[in-house]
PDB file of C-alpha atoms and ligand atoms in Angstrom:
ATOM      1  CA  UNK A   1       0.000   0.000   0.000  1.00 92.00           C
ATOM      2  CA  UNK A   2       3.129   2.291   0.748  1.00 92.00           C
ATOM      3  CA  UNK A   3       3.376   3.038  -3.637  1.00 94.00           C
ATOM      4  CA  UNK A   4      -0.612   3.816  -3.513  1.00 97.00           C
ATOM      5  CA  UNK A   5      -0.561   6.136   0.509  1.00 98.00           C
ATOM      6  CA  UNK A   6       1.506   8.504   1.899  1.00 98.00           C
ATOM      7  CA  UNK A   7       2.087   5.980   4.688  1.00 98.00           C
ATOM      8  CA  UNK A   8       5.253   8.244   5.606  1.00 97.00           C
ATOM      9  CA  UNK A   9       2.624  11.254   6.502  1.00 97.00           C
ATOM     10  CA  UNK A  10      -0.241   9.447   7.622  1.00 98.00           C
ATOM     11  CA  UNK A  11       0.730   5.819   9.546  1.00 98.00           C
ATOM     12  CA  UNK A  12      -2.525   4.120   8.248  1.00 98.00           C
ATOM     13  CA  UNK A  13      -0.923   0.947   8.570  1.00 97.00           C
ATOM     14  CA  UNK A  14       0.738   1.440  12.122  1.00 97.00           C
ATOM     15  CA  UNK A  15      -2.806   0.539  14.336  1.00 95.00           C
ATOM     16  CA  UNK A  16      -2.453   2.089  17.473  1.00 94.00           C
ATOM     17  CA  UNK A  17       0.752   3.565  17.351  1.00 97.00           C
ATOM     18  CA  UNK A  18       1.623   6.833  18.753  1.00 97.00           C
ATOM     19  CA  UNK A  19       1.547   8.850  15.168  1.00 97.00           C
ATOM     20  CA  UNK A  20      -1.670   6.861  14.126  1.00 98.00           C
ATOM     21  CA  UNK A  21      -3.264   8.133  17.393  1.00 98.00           C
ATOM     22  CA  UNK A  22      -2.055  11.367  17.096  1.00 98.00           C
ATOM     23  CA  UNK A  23      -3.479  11.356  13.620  1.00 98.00           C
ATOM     24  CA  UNK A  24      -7.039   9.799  14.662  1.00 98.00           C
ATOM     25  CA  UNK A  25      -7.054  12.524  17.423  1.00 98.00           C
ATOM     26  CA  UNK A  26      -6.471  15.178  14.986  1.00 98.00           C
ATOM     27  CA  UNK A  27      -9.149  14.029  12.891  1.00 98.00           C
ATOM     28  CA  UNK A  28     -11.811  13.979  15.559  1.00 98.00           C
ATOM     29  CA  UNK A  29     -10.989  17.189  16.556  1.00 98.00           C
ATOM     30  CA  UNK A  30     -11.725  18.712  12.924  1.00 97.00           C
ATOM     31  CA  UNK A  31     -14.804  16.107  12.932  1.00 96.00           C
ATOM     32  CA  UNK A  32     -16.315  17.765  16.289  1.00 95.00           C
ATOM     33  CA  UNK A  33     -15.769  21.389  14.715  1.00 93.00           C
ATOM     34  CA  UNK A  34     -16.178  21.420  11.114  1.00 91.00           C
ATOM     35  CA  UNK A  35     -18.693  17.789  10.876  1.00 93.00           C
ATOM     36  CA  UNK A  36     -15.764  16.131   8.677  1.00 95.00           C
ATOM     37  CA  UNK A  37     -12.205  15.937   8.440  1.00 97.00           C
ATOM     38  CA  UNK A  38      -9.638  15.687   5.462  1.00 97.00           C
ATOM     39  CA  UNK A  39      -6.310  13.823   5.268  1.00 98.00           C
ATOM     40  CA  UNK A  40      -5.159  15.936   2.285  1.00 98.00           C
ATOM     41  CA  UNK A  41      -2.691  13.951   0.096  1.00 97.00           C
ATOM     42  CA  UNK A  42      -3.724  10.454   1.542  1.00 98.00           C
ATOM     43  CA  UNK A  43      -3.213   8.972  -2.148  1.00 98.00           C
ATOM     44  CA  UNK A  44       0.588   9.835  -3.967  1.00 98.00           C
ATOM     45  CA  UNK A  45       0.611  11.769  -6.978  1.00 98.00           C
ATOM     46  CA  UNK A  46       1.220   8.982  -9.386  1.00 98.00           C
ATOM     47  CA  UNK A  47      -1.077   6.928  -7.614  1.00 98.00           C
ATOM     48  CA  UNK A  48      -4.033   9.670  -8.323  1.00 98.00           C
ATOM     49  CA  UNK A  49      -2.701   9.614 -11.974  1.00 98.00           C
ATOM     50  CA  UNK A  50      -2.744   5.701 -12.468  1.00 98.00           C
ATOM     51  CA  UNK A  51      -6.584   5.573 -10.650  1.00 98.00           C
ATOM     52  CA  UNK A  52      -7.534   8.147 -13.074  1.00 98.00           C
ATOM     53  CA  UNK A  53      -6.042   5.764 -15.548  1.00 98.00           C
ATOM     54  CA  UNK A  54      -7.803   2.846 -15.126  1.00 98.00           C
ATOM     55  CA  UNK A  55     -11.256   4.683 -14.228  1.00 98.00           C
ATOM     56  CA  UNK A  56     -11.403   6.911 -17.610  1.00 98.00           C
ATOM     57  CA  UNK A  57     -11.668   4.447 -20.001  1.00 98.00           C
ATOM     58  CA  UNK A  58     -14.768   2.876 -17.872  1.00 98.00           C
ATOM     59  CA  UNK A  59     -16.216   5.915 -17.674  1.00 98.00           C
ATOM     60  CA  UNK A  60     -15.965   6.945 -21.362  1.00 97.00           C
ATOM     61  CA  UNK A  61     -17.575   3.213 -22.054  1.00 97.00           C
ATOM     62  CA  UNK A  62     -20.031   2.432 -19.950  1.00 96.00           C
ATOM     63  CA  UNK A  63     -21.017   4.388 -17.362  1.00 97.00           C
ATOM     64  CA  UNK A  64     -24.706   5.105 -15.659  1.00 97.00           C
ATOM     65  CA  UNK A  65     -25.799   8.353 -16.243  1.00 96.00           C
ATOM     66  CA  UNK A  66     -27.309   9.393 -13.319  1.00 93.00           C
ATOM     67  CA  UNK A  67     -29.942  12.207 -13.881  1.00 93.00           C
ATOM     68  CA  UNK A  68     -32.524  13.048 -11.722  1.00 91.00           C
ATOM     69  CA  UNK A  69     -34.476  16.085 -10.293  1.00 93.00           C
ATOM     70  CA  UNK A  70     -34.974  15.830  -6.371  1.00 93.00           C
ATOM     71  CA  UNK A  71     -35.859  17.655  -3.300  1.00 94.00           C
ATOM     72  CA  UNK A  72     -33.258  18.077  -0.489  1.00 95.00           C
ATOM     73  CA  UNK A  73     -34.583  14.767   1.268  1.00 94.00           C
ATOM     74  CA  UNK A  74     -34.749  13.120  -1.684  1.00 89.00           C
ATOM     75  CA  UNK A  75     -38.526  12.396  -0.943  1.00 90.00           C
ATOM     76  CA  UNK A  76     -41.640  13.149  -3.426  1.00 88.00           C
ATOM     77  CA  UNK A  77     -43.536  14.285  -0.292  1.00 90.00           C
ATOM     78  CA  UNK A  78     -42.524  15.042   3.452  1.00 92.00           C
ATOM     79  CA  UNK A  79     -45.456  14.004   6.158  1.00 91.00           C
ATOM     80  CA  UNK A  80     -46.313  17.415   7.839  1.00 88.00           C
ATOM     81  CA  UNK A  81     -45.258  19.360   4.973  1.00 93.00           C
ATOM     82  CA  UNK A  82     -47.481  21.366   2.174  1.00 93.00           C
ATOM     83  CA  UNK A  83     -46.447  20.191  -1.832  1.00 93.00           C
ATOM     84  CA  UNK A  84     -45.742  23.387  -2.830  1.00 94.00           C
ATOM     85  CA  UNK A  85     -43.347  24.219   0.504  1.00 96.00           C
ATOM     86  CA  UNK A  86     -40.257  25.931  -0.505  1.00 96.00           C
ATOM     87  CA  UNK A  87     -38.060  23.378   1.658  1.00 96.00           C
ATOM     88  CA  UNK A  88     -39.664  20.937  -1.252  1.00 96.00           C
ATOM     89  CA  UNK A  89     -37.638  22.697  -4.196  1.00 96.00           C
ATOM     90  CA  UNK A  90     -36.727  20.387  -6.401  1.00 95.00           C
ATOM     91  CA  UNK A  91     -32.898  20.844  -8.170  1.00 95.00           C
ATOM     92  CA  UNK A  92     -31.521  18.726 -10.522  1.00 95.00           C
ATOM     93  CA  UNK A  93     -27.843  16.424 -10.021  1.00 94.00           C
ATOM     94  CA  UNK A  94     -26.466  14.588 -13.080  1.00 95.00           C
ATOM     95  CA  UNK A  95     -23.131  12.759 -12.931  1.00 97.00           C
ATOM     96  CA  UNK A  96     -21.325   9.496 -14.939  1.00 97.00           C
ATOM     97  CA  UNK A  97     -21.604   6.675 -12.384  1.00 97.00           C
ATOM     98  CA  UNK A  98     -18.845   3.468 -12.590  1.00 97.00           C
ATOM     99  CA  UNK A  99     -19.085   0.599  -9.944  1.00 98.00           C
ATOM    100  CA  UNK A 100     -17.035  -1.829  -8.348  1.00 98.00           C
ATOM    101  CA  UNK A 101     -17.659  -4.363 -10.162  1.00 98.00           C
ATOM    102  CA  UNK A 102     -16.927  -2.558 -13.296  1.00 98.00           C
ATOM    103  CA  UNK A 103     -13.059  -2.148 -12.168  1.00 98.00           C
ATOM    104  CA  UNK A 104     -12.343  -5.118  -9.741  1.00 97.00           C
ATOM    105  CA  UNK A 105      -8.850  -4.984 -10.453  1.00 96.00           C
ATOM    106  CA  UNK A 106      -8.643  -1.288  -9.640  1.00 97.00           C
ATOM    107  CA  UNK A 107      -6.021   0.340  -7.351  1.00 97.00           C
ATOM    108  CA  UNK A 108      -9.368   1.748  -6.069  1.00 98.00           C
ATOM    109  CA  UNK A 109     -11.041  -1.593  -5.143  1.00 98.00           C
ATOM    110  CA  UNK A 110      -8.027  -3.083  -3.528  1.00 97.00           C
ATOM    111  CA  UNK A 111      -7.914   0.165  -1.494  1.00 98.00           C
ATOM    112  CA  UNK A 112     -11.370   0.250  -0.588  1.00 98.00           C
ATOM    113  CA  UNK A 113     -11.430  -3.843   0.786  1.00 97.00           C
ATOM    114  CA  UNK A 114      -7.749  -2.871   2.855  1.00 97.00           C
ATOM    115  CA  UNK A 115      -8.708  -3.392   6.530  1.00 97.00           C
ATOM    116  CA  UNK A 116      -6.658  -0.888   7.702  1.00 98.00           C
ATOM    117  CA  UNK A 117      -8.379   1.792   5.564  1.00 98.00           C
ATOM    118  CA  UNK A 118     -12.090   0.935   7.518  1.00 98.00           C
ATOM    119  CA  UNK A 119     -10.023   0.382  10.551  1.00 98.00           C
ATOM    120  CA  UNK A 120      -8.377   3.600  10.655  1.00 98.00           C
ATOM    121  CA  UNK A 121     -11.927   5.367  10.135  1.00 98.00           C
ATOM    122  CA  UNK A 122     -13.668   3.607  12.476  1.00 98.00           C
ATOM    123  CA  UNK A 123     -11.287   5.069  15.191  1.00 98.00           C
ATOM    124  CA  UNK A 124     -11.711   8.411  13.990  1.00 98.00           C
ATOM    125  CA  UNK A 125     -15.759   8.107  14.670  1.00 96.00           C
ATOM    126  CA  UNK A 126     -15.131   6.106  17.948  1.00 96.00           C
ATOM    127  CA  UNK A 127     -16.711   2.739  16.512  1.00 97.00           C
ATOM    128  CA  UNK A 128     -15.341  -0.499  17.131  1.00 96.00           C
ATOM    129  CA  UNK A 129     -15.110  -1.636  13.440  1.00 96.00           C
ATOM    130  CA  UNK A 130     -16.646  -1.038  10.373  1.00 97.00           C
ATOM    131  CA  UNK A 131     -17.099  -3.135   7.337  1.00 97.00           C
ATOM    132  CA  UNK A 132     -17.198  -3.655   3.823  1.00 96.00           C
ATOM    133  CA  UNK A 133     -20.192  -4.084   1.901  1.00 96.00           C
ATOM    134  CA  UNK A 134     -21.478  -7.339   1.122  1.00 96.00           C
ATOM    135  CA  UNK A 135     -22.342  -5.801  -2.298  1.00 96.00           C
ATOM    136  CA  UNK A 136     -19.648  -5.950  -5.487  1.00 95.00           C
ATOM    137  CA  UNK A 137     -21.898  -2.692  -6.817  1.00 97.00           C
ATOM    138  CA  UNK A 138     -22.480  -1.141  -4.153  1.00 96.00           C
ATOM    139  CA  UNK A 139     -19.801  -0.790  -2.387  1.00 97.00           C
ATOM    140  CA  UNK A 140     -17.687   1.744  -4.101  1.00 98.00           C
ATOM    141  CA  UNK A 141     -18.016   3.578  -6.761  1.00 98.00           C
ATOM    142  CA  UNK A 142     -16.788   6.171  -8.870  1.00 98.00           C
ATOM    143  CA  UNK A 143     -18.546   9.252  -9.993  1.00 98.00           C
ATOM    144  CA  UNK A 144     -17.665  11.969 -12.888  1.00 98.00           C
ATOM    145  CA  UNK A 145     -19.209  15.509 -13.152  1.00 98.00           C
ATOM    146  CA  UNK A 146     -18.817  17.169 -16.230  1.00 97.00           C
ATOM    147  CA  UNK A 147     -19.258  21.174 -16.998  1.00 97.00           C
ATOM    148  CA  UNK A 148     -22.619  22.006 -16.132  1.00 97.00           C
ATOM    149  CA  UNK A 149     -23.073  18.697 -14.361  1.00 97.00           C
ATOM    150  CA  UNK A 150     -23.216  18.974 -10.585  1.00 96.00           C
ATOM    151  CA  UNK A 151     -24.734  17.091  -7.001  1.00 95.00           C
ATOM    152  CA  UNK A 152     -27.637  19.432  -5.754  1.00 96.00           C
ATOM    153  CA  UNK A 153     -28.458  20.326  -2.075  1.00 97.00           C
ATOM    154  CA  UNK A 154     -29.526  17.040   0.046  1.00 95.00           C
ATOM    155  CA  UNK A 155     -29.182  16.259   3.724  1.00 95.00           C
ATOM    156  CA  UNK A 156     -27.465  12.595   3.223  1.00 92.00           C
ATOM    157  CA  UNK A 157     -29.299   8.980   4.339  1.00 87.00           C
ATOM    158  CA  UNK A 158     -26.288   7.768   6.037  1.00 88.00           C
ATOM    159  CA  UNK A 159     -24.397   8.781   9.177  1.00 91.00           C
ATOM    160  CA  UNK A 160     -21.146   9.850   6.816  1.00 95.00           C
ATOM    161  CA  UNK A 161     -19.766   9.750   3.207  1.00 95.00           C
ATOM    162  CA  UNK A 162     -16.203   8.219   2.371  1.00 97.00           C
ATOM    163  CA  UNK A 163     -14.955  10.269  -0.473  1.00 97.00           C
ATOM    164  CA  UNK A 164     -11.404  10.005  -2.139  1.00 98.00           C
ATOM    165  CA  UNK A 165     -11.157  12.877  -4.747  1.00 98.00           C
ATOM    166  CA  UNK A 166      -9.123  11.902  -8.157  1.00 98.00           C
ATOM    167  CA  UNK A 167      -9.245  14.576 -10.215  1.00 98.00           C
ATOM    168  CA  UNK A 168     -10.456  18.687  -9.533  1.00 97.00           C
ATOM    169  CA  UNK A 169     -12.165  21.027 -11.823  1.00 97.00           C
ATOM    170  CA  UNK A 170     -10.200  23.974 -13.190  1.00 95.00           C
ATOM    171  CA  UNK A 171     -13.467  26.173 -11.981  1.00 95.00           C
ATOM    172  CA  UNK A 172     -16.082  25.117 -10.077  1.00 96.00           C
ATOM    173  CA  UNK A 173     -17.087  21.713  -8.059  1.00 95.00           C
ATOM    174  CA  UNK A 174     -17.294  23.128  -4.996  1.00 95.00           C
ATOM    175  CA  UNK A 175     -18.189  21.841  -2.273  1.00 95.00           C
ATOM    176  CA  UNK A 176     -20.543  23.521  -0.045  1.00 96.00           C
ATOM    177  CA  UNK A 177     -22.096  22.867   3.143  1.00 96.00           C
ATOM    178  CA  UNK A 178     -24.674  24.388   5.999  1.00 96.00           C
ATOM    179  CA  UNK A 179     -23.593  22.667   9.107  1.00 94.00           C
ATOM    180  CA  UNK A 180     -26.652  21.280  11.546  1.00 94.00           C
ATOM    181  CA  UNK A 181     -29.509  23.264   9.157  1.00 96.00           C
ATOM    182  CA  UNK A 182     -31.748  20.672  10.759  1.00 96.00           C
ATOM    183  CA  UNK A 183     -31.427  18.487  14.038  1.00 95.00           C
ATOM    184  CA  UNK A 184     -32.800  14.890  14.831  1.00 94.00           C
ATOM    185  CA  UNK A 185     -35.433  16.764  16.449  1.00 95.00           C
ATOM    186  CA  UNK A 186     -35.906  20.004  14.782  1.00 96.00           C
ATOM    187  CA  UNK A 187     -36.472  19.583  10.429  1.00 96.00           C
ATOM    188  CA  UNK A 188     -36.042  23.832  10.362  1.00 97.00           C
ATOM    189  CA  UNK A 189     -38.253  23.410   7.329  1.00 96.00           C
ATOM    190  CA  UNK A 190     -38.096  27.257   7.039  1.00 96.00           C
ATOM    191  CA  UNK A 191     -34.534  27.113   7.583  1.00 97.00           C
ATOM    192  CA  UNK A 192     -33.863  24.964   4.651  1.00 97.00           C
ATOM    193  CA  UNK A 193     -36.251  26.807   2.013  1.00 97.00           C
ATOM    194  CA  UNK A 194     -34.234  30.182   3.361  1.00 97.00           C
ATOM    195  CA  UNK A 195     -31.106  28.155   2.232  1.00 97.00           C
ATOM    196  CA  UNK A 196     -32.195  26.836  -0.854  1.00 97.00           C
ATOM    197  CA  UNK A 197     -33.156  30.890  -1.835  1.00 97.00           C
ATOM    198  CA  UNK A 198     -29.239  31.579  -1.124  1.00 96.00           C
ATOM    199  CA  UNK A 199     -30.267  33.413   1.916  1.00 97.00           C
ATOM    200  CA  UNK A 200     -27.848  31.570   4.660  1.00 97.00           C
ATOM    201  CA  UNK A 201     -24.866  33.244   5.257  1.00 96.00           C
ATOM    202  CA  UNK A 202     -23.702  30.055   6.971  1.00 95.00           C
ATOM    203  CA  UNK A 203     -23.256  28.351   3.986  1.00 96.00           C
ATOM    204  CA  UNK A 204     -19.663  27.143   3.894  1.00 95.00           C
ATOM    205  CA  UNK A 205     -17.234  26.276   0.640  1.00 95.00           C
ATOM    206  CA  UNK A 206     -14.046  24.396   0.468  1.00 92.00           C
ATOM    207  CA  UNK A 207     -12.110  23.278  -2.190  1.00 88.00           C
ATOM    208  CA  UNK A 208      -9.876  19.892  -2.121  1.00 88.00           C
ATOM    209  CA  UNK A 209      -7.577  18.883  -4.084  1.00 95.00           C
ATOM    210  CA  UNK A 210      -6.939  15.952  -5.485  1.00 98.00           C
ATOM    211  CA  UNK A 211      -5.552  12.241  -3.371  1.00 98.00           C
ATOM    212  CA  UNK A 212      -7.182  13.882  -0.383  1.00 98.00           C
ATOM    213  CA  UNK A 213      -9.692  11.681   1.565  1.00 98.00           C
ATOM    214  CA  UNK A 214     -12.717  13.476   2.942  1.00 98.00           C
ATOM    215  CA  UNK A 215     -14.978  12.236   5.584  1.00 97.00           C
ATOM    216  CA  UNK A 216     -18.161  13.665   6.478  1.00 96.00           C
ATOM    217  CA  UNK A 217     -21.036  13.984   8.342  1.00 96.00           C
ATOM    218  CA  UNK A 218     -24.024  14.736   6.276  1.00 94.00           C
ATOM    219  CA  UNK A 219     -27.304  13.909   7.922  1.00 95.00           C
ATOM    220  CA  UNK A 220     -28.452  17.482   8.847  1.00 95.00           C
ATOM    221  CA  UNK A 221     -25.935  19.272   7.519  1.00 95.00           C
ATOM    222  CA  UNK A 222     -26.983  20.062   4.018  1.00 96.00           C
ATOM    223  CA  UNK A 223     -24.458  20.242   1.303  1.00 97.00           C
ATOM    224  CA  UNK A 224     -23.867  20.135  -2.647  1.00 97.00           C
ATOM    225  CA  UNK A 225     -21.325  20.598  -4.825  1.00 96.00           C
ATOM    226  CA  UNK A 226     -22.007  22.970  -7.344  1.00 96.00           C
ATOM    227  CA  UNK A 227     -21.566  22.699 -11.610  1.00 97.00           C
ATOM    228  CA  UNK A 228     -18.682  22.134 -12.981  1.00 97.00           C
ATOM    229  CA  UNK A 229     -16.949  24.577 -15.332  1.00 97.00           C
ATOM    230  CA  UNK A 230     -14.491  24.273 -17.784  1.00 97.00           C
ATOM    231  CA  UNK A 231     -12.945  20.912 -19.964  1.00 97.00           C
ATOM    232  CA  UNK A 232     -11.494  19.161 -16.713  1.00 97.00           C
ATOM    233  CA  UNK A 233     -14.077  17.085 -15.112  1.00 98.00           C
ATOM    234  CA  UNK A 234     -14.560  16.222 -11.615  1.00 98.00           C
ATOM    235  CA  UNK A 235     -13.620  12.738 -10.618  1.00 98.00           C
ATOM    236  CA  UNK A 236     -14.306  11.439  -7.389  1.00 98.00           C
ATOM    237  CA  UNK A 237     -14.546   7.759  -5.257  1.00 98.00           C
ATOM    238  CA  UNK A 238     -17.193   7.220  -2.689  1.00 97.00           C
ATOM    239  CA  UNK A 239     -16.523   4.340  -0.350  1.00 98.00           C
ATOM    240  CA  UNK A 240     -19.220   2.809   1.313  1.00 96.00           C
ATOM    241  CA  UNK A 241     -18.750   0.952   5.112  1.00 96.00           C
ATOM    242  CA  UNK A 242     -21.192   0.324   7.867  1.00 96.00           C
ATOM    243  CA  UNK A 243     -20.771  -1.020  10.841  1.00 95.00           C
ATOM    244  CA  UNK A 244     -22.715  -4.160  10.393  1.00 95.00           C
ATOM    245  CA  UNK A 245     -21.416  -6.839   8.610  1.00 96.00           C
ATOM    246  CA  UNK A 246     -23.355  -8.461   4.815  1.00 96.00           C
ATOM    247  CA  UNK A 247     -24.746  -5.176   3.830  1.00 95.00           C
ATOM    248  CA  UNK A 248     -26.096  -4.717   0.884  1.00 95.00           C
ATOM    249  CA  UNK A 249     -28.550  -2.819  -1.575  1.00 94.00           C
ATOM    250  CA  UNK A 250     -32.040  -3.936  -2.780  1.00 93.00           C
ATOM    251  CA  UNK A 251     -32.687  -4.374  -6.101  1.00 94.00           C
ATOM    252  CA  UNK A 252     -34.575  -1.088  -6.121  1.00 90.00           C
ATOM    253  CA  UNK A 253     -31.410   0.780  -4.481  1.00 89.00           C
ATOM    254  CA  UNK A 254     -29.614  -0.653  -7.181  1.00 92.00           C
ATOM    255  CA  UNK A 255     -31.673   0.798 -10.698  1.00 91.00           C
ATOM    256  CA  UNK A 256     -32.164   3.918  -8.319  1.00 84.00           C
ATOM    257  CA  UNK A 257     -28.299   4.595  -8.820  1.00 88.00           C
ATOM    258  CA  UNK A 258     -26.646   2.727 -11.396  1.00 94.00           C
ATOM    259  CA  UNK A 259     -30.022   2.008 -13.645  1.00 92.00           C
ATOM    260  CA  UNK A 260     -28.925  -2.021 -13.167  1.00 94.00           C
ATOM    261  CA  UNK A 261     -30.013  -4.441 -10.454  1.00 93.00           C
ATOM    262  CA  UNK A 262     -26.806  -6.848 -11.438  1.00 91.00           C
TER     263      UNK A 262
HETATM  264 FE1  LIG B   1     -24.187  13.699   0.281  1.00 93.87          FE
END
């Protein structure tokens, strides 16, 4: 793994030792602050280059496009809540979607199923373990935004988002974020239509760069990243763990994302 990580800066496979807690302890930190942490320049250079490699030609042949026009719940209707509520505002995300399965013998793959990857964020969230997916589609996957193309304001289903980034935009792709618009207990419904009219002047950007690992929490802290411009397309891995064992999609889930149920 050392000609993939910078295992020099970041001791992901040293479990437990005294830099890999000092790095785990950093990461909290920024997770308790900011809702997610970065470990910018996890993946070397050539290593970004060579993913990007092997991923391009998949994606130029046969990716899913994913279009679709959603709400920020990604819900046609919200109990409680009137049709024509602004929190309702539908926006539109379109991306090129590759999976697993499509590039098993992918630097990406083998990075995804390495132990010490799950193991390492695990102990940044304070969980015992976490696992891989039981699912070869699933379970990571790789997604492309070209100009114009962008992910549109959502809170997210799951507790946090593994993202590698591969390649940045020349111009936008950004990624923004409201932290805590809405709480387990309080939806702020009025809160999120203000957002969604580009009234919140809490509305945070940041810009990665590429080989940097992001984690995030994204359950009521809404976020997007915003279109594209320009020839160079954003490339990006999402990684998927959970802290049971044998997960894996439904056939629905499945079409839903990558318009295949096998
Ligand atoms: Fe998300």
């Amino acid at each position: 793994m050392h000609d993939i990580l910078d295992l020099d800066r970041y001791p992901l496979d040293r479990s437990r030792s005294q830099e890999w807690v000092a790095l785990v302890d950093r990461c909290k930190a920024d997770l308790a602050r900011d809702g997610m942490f970065n470990v910018e320049g996890l993946m070397r250079p050539d290593a970004v280059r060579q993913a990007v490699s092997e991923v391009a030609p998949v994606l130029n042949s046969s990716a899913f496009t994913h279009k679709r026009s959603h709400n920020v719940y990604f819900r046609n209707s919200v109990p409680g809540l009137a049709p024509d509520h602004p929190a309702l505002k539908l926006f539109e995300t379109s991306n090129q979607t590759i999976c697993a399965d499509q590039i098993p013998d992918s630097m990406l793959v083998r990075l995804y199923n390495w132990p010490q990857l799950a193991g390492f964020i695990a102990a940044t969230m304070d969980k015992p373990v976490l696992h891989a997916m039981d699912d070869p589609i699933a379970c990571a996957n790789v997604m492309r935004y070209t100009a114009g193309e962008a992910l549109n304001w959502h809170f997210d289903r799951s507790e946090f988002t593994t993202t590698l980034l591969l390649q940045a935009p020349l111009d936008g792709g950004a990624f923004e974020y409201r932290t805590d618009l809405r709480s387990d207990d309080d939806p702020n419904y009025d809160g999120v239509a203000r957002m969604l009219r580009g009234e919140d002047r809490e509305v945070h950007s940041m810009a990665a760069k590429a080989g940097t690992l992001n984690i995030f929490r994204g359950k009521n802290t809404a976020h997007r990243v915003t279109p594209v411009v320009g020839t160079v397309a954003r490339i990006i891995a999402v990684f998927s763990y959970y802290e049971t064992p044998g997960v894996r999609f439904s056939d629905e889930e499945r079409i839903g994302f990558y318009g295949r149920a096998a």
